[in-house]
Short mmCIF file of C-alpha atoms and ligand atoms in Angstrom, two decimals:
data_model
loop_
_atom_site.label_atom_id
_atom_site.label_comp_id
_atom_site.label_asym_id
_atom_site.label_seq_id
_atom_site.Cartn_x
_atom_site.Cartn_y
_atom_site.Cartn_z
CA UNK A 1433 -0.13 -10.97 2.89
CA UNK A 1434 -0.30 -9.76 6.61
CA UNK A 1435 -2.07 -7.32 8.95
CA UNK A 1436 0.10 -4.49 8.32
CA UNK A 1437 -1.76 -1.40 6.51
CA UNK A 1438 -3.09 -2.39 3.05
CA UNK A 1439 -0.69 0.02 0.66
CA UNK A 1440 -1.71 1.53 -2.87
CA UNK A 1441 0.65 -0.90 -4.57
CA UNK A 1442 -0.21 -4.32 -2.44
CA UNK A 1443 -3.75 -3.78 -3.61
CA UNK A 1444 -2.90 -3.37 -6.87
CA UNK A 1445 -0.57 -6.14 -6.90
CA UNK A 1446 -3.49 -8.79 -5.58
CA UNK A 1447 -5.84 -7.21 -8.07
CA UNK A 1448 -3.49 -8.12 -10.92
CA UNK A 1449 -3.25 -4.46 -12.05
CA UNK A 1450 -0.52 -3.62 -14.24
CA UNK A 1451 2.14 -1.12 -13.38
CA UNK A 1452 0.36 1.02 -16.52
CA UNK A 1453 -2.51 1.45 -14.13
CA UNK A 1454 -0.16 2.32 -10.91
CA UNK A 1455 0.85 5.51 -13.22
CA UNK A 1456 -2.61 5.60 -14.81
CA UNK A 1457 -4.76 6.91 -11.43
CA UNK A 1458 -2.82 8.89 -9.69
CA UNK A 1459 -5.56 9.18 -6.98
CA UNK A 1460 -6.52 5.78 -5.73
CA UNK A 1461 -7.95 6.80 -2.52
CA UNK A 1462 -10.86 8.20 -4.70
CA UNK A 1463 -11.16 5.66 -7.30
CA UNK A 1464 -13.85 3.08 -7.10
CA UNK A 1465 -11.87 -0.44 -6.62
CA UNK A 1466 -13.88 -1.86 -9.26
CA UNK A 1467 -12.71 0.50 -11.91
CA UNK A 1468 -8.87 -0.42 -10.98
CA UNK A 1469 -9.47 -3.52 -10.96
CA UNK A 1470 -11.54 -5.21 -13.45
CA UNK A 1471 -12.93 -8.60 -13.07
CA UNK A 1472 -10.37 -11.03 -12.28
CA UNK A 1473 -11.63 -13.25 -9.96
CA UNK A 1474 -8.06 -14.59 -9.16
CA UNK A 1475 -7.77 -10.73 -7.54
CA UNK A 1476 -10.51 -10.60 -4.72
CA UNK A 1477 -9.63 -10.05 -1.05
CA UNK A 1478 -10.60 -11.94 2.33
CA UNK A 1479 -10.30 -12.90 5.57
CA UNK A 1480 -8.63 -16.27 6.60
CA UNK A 1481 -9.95 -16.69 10.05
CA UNK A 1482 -7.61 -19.01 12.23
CA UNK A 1483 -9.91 -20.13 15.30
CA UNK A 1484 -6.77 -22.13 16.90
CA UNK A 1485 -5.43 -18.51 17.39
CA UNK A 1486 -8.74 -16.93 18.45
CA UNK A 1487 -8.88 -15.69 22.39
CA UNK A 1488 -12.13 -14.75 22.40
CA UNK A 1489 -11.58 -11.28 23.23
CA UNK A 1490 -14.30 -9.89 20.71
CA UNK A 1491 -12.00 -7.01 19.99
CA UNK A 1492 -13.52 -7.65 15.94
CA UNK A 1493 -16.90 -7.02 17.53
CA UNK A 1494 -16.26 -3.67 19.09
CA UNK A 1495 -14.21 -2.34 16.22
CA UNK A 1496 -17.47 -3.59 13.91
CA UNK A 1497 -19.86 -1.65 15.89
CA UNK A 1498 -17.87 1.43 16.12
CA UNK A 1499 -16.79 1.84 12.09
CA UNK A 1500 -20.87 0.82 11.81
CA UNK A 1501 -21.92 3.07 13.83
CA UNK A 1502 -23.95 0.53 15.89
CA UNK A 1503 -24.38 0.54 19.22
CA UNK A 1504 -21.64 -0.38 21.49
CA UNK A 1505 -21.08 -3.81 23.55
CA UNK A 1506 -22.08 -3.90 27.03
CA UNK A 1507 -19.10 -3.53 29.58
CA UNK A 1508 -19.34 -6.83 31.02
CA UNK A 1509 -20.09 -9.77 29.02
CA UNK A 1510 -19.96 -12.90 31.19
CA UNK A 1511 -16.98 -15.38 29.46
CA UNK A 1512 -17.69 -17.70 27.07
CA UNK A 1513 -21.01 -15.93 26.48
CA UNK A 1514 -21.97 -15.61 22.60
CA UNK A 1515 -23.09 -11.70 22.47
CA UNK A 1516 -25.41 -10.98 20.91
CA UNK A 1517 -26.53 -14.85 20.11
CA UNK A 1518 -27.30 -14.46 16.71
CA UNK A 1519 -26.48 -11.96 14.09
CA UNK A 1520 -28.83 -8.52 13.88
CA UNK A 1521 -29.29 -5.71 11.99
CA UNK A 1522 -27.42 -3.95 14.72
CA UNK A 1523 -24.76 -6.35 14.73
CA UNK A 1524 -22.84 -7.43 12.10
CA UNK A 1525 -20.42 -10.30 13.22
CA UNK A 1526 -20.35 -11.57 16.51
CA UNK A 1527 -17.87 -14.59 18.54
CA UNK A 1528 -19.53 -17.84 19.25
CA UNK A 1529 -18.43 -19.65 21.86
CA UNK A 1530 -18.77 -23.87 21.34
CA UNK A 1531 -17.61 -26.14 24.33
CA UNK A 1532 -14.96 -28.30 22.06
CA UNK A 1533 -13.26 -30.09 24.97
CA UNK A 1534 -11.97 -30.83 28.74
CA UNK A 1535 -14.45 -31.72 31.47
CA UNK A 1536 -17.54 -30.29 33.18
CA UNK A 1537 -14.98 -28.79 35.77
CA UNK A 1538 -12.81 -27.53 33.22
CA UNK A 1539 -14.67 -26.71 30.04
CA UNK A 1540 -12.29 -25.65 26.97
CA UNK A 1541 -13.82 -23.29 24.43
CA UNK A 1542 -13.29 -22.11 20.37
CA UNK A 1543 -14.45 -18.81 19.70
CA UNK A 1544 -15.56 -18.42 16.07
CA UNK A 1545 -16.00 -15.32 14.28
CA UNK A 1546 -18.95 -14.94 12.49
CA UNK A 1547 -19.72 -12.58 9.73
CA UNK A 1548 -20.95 -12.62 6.10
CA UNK A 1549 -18.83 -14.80 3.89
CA UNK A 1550 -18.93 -12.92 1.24
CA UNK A 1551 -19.67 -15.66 -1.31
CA UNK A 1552 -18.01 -15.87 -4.68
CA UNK A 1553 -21.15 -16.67 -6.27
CA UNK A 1554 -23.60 -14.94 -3.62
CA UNK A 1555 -27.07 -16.24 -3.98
CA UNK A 1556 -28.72 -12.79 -2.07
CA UNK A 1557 -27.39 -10.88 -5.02
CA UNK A 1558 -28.70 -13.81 -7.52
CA UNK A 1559 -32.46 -13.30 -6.08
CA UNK A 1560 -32.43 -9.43 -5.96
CA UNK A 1561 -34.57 -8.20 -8.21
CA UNK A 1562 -33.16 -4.52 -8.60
CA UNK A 1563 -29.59 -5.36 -8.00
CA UNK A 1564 -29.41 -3.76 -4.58
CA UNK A 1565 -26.42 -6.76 -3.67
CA UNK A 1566 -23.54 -6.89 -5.88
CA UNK A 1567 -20.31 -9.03 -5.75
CA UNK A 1568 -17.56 -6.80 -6.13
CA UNK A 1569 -14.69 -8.22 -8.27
CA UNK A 1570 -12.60 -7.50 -5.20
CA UNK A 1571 -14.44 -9.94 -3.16
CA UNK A 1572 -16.64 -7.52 -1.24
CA UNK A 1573 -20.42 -8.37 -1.32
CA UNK A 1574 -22.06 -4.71 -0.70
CA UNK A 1575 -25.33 -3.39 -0.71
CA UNK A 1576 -27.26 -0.21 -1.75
CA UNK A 1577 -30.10 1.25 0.60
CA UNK A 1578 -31.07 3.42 -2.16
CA UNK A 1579 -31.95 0.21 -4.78
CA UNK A 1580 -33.55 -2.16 -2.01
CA UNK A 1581 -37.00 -2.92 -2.82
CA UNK A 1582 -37.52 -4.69 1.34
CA UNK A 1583 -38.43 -8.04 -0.04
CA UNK A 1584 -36.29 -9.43 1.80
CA UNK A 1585 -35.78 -11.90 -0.77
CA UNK A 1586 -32.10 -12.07 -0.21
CA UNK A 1587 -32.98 -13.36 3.89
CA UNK A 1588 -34.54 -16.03 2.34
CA UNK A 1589 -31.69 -16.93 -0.33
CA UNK A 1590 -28.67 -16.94 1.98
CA UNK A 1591 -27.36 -20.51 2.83
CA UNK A 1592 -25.39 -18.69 6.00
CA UNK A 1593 -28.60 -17.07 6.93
CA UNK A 1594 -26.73 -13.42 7.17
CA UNK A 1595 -28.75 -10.62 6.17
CA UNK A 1596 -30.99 -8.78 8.60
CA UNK A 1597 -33.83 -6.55 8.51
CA UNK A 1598 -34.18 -3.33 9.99
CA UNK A 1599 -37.74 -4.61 11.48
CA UNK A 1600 -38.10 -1.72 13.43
CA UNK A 1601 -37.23 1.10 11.36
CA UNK A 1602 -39.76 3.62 9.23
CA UNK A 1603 -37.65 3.01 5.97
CA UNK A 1604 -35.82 -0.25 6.50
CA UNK A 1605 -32.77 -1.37 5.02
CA UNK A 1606 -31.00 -4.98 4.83
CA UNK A 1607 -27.83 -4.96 6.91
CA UNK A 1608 -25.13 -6.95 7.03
CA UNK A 1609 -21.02 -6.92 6.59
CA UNK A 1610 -19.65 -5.18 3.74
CA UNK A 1611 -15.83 -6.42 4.26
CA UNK A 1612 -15.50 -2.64 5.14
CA UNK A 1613 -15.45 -2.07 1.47
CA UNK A 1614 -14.99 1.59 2.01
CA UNK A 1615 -11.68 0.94 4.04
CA UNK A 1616 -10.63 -0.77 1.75
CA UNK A 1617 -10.90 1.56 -0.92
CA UNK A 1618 -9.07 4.03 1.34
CA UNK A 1619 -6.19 1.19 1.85
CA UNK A 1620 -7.14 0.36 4.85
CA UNK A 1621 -7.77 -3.27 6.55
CA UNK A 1622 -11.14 -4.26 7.71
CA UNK A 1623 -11.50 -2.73 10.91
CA UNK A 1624 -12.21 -6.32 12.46
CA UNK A 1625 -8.82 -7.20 11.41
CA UNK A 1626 -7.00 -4.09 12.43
CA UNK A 1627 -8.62 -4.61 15.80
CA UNK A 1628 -7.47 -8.22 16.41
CA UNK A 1629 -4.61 -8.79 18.98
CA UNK A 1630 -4.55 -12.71 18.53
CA UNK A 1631 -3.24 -12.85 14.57
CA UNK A 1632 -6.86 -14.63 14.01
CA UNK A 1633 -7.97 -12.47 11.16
CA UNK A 1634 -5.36 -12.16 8.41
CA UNK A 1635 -6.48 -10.25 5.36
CA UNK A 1636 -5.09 -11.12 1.91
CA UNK A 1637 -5.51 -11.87 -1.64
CA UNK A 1638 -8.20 -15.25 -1.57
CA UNK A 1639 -5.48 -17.34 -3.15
CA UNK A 1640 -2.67 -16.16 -0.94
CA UNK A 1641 -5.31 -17.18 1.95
CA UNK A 1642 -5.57 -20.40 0.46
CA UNK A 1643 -1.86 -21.08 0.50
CA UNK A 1644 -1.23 -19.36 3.69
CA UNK A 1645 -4.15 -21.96 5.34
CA UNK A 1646 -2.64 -24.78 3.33
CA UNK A 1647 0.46 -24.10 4.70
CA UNK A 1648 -0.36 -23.76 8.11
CA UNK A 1649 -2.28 -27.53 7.73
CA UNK A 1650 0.81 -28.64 6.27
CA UNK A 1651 3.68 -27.48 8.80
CA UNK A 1652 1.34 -28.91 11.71
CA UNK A 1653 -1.04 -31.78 10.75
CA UNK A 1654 -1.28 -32.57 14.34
CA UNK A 1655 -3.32 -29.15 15.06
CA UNK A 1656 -5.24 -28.60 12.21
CA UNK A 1657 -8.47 -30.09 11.04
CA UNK A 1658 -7.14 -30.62 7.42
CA UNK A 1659 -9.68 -29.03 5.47
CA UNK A 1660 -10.68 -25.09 4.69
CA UNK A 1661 -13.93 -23.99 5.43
CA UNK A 1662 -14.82 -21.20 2.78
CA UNK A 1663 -12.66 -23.30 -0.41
CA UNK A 1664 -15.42 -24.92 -1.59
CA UNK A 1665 -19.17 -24.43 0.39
CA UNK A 1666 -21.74 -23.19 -2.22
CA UNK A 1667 -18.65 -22.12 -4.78
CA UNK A 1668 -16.27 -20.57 -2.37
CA UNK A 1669 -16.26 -17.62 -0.14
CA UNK A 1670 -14.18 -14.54 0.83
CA UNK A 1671 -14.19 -15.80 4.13
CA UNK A 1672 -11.73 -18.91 4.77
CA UNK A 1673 -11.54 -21.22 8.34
CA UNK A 1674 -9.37 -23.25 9.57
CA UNK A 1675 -9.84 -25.06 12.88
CA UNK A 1676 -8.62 -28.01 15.10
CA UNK A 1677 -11.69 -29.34 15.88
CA UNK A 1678 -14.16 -30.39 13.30
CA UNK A 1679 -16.74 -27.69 11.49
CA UNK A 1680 -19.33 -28.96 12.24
CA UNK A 1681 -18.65 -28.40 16.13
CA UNK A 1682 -18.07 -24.83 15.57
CA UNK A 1683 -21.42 -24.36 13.82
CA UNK A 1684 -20.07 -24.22 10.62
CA UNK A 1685 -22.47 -26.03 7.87
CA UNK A 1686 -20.97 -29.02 6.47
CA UNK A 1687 -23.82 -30.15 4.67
CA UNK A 1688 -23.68 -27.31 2.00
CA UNK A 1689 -23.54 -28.19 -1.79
CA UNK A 1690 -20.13 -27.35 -3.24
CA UNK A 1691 -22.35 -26.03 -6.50
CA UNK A 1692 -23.00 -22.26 -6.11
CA UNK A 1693 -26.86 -21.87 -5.12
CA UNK A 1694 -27.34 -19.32 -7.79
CA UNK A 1695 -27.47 -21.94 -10.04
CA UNK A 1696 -30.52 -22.91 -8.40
CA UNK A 1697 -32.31 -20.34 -7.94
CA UNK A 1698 -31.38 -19.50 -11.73
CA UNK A 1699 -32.71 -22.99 -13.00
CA UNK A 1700 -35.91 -22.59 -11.25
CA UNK A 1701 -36.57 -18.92 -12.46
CA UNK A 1702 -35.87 -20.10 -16.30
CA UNK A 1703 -38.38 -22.59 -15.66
CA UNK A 1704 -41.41 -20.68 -14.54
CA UNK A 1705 -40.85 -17.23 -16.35
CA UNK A 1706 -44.30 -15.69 -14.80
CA UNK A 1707 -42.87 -16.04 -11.12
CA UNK A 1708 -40.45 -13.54 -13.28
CA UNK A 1709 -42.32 -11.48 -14.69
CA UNK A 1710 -44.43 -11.37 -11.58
CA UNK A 1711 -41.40 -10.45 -9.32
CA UNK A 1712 -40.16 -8.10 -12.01
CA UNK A 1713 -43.12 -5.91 -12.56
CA UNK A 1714 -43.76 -5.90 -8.98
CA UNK A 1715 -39.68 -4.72 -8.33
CA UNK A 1716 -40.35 -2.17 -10.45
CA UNK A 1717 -43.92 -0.81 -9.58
CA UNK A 1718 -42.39 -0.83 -5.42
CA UNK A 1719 -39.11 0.84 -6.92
CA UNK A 1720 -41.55 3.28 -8.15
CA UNK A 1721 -43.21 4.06 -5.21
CA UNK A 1722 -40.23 3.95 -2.86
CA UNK A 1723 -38.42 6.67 -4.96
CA UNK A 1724 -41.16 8.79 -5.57
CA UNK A 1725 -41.87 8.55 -1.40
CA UNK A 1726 -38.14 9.77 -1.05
CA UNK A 1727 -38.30 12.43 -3.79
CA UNK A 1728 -41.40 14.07 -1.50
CA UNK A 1729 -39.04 13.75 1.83
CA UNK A 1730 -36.55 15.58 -0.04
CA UNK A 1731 -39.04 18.23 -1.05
CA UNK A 1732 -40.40 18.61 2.28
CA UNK A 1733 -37.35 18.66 3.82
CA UNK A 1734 -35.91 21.45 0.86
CA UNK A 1735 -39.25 23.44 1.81
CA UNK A 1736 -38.36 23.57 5.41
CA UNK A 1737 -35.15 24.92 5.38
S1 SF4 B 559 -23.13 -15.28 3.08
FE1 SF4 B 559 -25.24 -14.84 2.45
S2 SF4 B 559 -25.36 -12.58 2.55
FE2 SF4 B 559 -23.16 -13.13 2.50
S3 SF4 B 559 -22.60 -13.09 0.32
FE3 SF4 B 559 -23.15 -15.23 0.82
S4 SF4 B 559 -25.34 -15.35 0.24
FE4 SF4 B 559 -24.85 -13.17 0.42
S1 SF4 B 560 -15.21 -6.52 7.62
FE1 SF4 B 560 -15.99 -4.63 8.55
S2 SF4 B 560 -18.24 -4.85 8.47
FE2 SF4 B 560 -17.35 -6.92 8.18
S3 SF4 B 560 -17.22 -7.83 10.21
FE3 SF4 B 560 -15.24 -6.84 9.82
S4 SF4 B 560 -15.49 -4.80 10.71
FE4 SF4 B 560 -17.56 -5.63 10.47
S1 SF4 B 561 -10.47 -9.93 17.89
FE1 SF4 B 561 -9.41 -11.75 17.07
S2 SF4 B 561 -8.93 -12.99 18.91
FE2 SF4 B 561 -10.47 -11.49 19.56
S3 SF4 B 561 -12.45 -12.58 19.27
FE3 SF4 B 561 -12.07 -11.43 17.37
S4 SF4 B 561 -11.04 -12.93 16.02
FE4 SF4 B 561 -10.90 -13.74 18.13
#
C-alpha cells in the first residue's frame, strides 16, 4: 500500500486473484475489474484519509473537477473557506474547513475531505429500483446514467447525504464520486490521490487501510483520536478517517447505526409489498418511457446526419 502507480499485479494481489488469473487475461487494462476479481469482500479498495496530514491545499478538488470534467475552481479562494459549501452535482468532493483550536487571534483549522464513502453495504443502491447504483466487489460504488429512472430515491436513502441531482439539466442524471473506477481499471490511482502533495489520501486494499490507520493510532496515541471513522458507520465504508480531534468536530456523523441501513430499508419493503409493487411497476413503466424518449433522439439525430 502507497501512492505510487497502482500496477497490474498489486491489484491483483489486493483482489485475492490467483497467479492462474495473472496468466489467464493477458489484457487487464480492458477487462472489467469485476470479472478479475470476483466477490471477495476482503479485496475492495479505498481511501484512508489522514486529516492530521491534510494542508488544505484542495489539490483533490481540482484534480476531481478536471478527470470530471466539471468546471474548474475559482483562482482565489479566500483561506480556510469551504468551496463550494456543500457537495453538487458539479462537484464531487470538496475540503471543509472546521475551527478545531487556538484563539480568536490565532484560529487553527482541519481540513476534511469530503466525498462519497463508498459504503460496503450502500443503502442508494439498496433503494434503486432498476439497479442504476451498484457496489462493485472492488469497493467502488458507481452509477449508470443509462438505468436511472430520476427518482431520486437514492438522495433520500444516503445517511452521508452524497448524491446530487442534475436539477438543471433536460435529461438529468445523479452525480456523485465513483472512486475513479475507470482509473482504476486502467491501474491508475484516484486522481484525488495522485494529486495530493500532503500524503493525506493513501489508497490501498480496505484491510491494509485498516492496519495502516491502526498503526498510525498505535505508534502515536498522543496525536490520534483513537478510533477510525469509516470501520464501522452503517457497516463500513471504502472511505477510512483518522483525526486528532474528535469526529464529530470535523462534521463527521457519530450518531450513525453500526447496522448497514439496507437492512432497513429491506425490512420495511418486506413488510408492505404494495409500496413494492407500486415502486416496481412504476420503475418499469418510467424505464419505458425514458428509453423509448432516447431511442427517438437517436433517430432524429441518425436522420440528421
Ligand atoms: S455514501 Fe451514500 S451515495 Fe455513497 S455509497 Fe454510501 S449510501 Fe451510497
Ligand atoms: S475518487 Fe475520483 S471522483 Fe472520487 S473524489 Fe477522488 S477524484 Fe473525485
Ligand atoms: S490534496 Fe491532500 S492535503 Fe490538499 S486538501 Fe486535498 S487531501 Fe488535503
Amino acid at each position: 500500500m502507497n501512492n505510487a502507480p497502482i500496477t497490474r499485479r498489486d491489484f491483483l494481489k489486493w483482489s485475492g486473484a490467483s497467479a492462474l488469473a495473472l496468466t489467464a487475461i493477458p489484457a487487464f487494462d480492458n477487462v472489467a475489474l469485476a470479472d478479475l476479481m470476483g466477490a471477495d469482500e476482503t479485496a475492495q479498495v479505498g481511501i484512508l484519509i489522514d486529516t492530521t496530514k491534510c494542508v488544505g491545499c484542495r489539490q483533490c478538488q481540482v484534480a476531481c473537477q478536471t478527470r470530471n470534467n466539471l468546471p474548474p475552481l475559482p483562482e482565489k479562494i479566500p483561506a480556510h473557506a469551504t468551496y463550494p459549501d456543500q457537495l453538487s452535482a458539479n462537484a464531487f468532493t470538496h475540503v471543509e474547513f472546521f475551527q478545531t483550536g487556538g484563539t480568536p487571534s490565532a484560529p487553527v483549522f482541519t481540513s476534511v475531505k469530503r466525498q462519497c464513502m463508498h459504503c460496503a453495504e450502500p443503502a442508494c443502491a439498496a433503494v434503486c429500483p432498476v439497479g442504476a447504483i451498484v457496489k462493485t466487489p472492488q469497493g467502488p460504488v458507481t452509477y449508470d446514467a443509462e438505468k436511472c429512472l430520476g427518482c431520486r430515491y437514492c438522495m433520500a436513502a444516503c445517511p452521508f447525504n452524497i448524491p446530487k441531482f442534475e436539477w438543471a439539466s433536460a435529461n438529468p442524471r445523479i452525480r456523485k464520486c465513483d472512486l475513479c473506477a475507470d482509473r482504476l481499471a486502467q491501474g491508475k490511482l484516484p486522481a484525488c490521490v495522485a494529486a495530493c502533495p500532503a500524503g493525506a489520501l493513501t489508497f490501498g486494499a480496505r484491510k491494509e487501510l485498516i492496519a495502516e490507520a491502526q498503526a498510525r493510532i498505535g505508534s502515536q496515541p498522543d496525536k490520534y483520536v483513537p478510533y477510525i471513522y469509516g470501520l464501522s458507520q452503517v457497516g463500513g465504508a471504502s472511505i477510512l478517517y483518522l483525526a486528532n480531534v474528535p469526529f464529530d468536530q470535523i462534521g463527521l456523523n457519530m450518531n450513525l447505526p453500526e447496522t448497514p441501513v439496507p437492512e432497513y430499508t429491506i425490512q420495511i419493503m418486506e413488510k408492505v409489498p404494495s409500496i413494492a409493487l407500486g415502486v416496481a411497476l412504476l420503475a418499469g413503466g418510467i424505464a419505458w418511457w425514458r428509453n423509448r424518449k432516447r431511442g427517438d433522439v437517436q433517430e432524429s439525430e441518425q436522420a440528421r446526419e
